Short mmCIF file of C-alpha atoms in Angstrom, two decimals:
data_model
loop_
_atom_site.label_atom_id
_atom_site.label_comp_id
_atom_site.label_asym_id
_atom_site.label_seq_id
_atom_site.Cartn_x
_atom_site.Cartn_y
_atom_site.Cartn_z
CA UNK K 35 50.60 -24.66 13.75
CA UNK K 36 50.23 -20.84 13.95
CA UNK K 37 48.32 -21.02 10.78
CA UNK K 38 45.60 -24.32 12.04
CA UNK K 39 45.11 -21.95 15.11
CA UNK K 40 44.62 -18.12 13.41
CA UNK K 41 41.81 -20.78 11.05
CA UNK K 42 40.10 -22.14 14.11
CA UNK K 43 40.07 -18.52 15.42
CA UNK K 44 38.68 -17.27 12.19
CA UNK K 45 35.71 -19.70 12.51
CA UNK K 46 34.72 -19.27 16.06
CA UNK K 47 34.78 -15.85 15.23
CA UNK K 48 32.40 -15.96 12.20
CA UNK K 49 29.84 -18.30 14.20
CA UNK K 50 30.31 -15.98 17.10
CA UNK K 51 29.36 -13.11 14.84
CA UNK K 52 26.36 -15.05 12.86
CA UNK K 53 25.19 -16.27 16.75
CA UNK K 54 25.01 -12.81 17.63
CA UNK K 55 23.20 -11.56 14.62
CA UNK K 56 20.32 -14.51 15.38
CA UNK K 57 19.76 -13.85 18.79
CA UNK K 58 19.34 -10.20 17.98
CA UNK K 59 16.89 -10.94 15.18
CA UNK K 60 15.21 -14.27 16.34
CA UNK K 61 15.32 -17.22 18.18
CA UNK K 62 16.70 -20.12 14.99
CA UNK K 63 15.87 -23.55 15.09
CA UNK K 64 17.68 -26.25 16.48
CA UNK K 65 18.19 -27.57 13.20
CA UNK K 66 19.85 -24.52 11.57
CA UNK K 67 22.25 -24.23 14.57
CA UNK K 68 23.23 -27.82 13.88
CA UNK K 69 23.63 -27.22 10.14
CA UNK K 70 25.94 -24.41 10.82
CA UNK K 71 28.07 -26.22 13.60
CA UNK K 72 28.07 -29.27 10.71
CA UNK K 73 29.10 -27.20 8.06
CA UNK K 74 32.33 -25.28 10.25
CA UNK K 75 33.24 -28.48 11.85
CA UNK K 76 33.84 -29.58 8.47
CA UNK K 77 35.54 -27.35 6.97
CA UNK K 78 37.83 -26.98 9.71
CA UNK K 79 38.56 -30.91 9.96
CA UNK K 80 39.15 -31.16 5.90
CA UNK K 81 40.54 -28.28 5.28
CA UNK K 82 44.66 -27.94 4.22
CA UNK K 83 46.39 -26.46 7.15
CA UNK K 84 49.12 -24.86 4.50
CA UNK K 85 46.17 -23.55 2.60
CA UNK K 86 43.38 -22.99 4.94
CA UNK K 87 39.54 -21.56 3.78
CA UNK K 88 39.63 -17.71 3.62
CA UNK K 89 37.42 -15.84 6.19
CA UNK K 90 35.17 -14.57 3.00
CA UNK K 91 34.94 -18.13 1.64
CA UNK K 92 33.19 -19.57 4.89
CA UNK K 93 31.25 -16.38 5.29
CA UNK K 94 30.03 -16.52 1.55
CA UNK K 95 29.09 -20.66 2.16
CA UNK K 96 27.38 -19.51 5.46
CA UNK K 97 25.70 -16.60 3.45
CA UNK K 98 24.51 -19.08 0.63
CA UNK K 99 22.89 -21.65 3.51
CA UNK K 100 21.11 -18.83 5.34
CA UNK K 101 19.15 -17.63 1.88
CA UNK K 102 18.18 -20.84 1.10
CA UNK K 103 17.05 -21.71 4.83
CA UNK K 104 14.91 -17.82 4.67
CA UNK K 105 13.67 -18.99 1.29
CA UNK K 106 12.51 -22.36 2.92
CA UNK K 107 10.98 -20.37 5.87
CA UNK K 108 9.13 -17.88 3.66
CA UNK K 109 7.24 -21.03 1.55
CA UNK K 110 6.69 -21.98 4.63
CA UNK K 111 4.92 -18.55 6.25
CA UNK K 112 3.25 -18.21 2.40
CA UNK K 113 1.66 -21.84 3.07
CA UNK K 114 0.84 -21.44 6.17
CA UNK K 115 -1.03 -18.05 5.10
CA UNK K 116 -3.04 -19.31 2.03
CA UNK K 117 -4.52 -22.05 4.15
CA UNK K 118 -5.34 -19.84 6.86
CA UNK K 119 -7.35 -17.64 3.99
CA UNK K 120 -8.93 -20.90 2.39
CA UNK K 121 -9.94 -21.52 5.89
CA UNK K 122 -11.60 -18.19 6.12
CA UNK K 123 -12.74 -18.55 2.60
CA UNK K 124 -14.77 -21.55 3.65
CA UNK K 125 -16.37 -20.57 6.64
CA UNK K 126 -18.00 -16.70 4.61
CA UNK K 127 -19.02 -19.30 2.18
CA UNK K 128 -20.72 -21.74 4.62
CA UNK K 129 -22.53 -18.53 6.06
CA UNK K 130 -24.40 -17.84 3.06
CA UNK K 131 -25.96 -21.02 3.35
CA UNK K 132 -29.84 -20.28 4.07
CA UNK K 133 -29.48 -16.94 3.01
CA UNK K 134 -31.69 -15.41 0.35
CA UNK K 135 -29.48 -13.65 -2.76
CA UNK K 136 -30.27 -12.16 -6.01
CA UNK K 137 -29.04 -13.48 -9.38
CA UNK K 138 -29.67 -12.45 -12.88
CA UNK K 139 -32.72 -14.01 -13.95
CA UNK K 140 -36.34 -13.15 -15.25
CA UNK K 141 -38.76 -15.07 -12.66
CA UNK K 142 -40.63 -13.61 -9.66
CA UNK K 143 -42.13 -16.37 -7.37
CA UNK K 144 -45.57 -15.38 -5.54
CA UNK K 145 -46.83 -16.98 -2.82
CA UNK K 146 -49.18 -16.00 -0.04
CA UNK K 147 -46.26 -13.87 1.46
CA UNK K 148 -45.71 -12.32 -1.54
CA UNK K 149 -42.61 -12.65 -3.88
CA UNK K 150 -39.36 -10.75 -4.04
CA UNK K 151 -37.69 -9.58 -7.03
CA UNK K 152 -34.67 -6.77 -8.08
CA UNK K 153 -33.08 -5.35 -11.19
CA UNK K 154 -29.54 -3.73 -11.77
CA UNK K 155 -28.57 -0.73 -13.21
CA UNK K 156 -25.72 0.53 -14.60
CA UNK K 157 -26.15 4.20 -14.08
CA UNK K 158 -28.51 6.01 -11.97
CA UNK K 159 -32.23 6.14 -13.37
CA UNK K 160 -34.99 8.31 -13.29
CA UNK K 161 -37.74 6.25 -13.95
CA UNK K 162 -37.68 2.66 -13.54
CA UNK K 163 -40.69 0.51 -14.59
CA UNK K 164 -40.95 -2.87 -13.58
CA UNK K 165 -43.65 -5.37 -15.34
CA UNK K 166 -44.71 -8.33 -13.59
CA UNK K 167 -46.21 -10.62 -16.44
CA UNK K 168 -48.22 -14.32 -16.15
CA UNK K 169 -47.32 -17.12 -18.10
CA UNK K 170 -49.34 -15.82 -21.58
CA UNK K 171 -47.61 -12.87 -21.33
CA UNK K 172 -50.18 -10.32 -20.17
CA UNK K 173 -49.01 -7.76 -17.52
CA UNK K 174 -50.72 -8.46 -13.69
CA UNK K 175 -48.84 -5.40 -12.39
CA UNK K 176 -46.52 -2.14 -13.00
CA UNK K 177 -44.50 -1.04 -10.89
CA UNK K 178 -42.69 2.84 -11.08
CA UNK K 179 -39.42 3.84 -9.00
CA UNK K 180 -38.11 7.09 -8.94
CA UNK K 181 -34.78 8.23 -8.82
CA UNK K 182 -33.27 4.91 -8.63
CA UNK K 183 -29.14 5.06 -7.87
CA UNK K 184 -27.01 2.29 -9.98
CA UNK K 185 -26.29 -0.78 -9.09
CA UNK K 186 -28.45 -3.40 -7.68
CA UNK K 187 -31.56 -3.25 -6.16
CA UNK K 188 -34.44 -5.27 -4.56
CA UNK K 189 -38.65 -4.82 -4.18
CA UNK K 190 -41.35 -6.62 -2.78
CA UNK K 191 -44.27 -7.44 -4.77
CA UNK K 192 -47.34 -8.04 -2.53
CA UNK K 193 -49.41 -9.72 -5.26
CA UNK K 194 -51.72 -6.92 -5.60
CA UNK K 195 -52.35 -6.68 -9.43
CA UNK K 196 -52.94 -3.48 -11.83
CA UNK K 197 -57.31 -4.19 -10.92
CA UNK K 198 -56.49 -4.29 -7.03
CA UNK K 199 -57.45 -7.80 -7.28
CA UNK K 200 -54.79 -10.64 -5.43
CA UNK K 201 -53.11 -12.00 -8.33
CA UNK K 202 -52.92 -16.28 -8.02
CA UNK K 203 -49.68 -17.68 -5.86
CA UNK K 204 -47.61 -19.02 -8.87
CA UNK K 205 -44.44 -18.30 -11.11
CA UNK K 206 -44.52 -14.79 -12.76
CA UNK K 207 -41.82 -12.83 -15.36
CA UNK K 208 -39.98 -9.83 -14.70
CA UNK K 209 -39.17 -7.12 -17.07
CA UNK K 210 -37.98 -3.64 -16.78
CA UNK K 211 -37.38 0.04 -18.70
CA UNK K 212 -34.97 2.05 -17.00
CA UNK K 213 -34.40 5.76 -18.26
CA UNK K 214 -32.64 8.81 -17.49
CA UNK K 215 -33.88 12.38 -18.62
CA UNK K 216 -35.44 9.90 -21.57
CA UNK K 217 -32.16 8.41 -22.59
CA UNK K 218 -32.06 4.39 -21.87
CA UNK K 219 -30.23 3.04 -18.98
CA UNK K 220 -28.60 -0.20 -19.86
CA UNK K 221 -30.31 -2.93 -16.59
CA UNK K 222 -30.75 -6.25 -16.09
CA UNK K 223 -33.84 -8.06 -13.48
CA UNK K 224 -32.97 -10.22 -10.89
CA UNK K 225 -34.32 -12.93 -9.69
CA UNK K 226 -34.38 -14.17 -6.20
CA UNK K 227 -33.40 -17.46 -4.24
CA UNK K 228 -32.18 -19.50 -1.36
CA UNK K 229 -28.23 -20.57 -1.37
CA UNK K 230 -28.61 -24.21 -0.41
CA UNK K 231 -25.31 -25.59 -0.59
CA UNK K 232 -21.68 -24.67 -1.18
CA UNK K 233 -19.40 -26.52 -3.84
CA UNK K 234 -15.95 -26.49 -3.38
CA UNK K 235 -13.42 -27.52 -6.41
CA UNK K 236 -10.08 -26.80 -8.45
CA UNK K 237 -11.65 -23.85 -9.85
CA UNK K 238 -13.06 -22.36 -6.72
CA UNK K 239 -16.11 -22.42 -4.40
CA UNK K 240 -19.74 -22.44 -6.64
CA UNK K 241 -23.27 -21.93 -4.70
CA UNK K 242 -26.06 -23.90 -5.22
CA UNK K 243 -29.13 -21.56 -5.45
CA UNK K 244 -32.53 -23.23 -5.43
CA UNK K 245 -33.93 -24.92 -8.05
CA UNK K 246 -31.75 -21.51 -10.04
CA UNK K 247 -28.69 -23.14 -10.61
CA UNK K 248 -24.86 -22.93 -9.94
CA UNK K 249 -23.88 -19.72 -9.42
CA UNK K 250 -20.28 -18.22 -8.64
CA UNK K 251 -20.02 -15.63 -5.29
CA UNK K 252 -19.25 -13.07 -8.56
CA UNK K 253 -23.11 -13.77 -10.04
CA UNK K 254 -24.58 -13.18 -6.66
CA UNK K 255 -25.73 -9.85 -6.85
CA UNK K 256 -27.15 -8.86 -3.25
CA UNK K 257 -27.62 -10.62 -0.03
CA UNK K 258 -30.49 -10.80 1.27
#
């Protein structure tokens, strides 16, 4: 009998211990209390009263539950993070919808308000010339920058061509020379247009742009 009693003291002492230890740390759930008073009321019921558990044996099973329950819980916090940022994902994608951006691409769109347009650069430049071009090829307008710092960039053509004349509302090309200290500068043009709609898939979000295409957030260049 002395033996059945030192066990049941054993075990109110190790759930004593792992109470303590949860109220310090957090509040647990109803179910893991019930899992633990489960597991101990077990043991003690089934267990040999001439060979009872060991205190390190029920502390190592109650060790072993509590990992996998924090495991379970941390999924759970993961989860419950990821669709929070898919969430917020969605929403900075929705914004863009409406807003002007600049892709890679060769076109420059005139119309009475004029027509926007940008280039990138991979290094700074000290000369940039931009040459707006109609659809035979022949150049309505040049356009020089100075001291132009990398990366992307955007200008505003107001249709006034190389004569001073207005040039016709219409669909003109883009292309560009970018040196510094007479060394090339490796650049690309951009062309601009409206995101219209967002497409969400497996593989990510895309953006409809215009009449441009599909374009990932990567391609979009600036914001307008």
């Amino acid at each position: 009998m002395s033996t059945v009693s030192n066990t049941q003291s054993t075990a109110a002492s190790v759930l004593a211990n792992i109470n303590t230890r949860e109220k310090a740390a957090a509040a647990p759930s109803e179910d893991m209390n019930a899992r633990f008073l489960k597991l101990l009321t077990t043991q003690l019921k089934n267990q040999d009263p001439l060979n009872p558990m060991e205190n390190a044996e029920v502390t190592s099973q109650l060790a072993q539950m509590s990992t996998v329950d924090g495991i379970e819980r941390l999924n759970k916090m993961f989860q419950s993070f990821v669709d929070s940022q898919n969430a917020n994902d969605s929403m900075q994608a929705a914004a863009l919808v409406g807003r002007g951006v600049l892709v890679e691409g060769r076109k420059l769109a005139l119309t009475e308000s004029g027509a926007i347009g940008g280039f990138e650069l991979d290094a700074a430049a000290d000369k940039v010339v931009l040459s707006i071009k109609d659809a035979s090829g022949l150049e309505v307008k040049q356009i020089q920058l100075d001291d132009v710092a990398a990366g992307s960039q955007n200008f505003v053509w107001d249709g006034t061509a190389n004569d001073g004349s207005r040039a016709a509302d219409g669909v003109y090309s883009l292309e560009l020379s970018a040196t510094m200290e007479g060394e090339k500068v490796t650049a690309r043009t951009l062309e601009f247009g409206p995101v219209t709609s967002v497409i969400r898939g497996a593989a990510g979000t895309d953006f409809q742009v215009g009449s441009l295409g599909i374009f990932k957030y990567n391609d979009i260049k600036q914001i307008l």
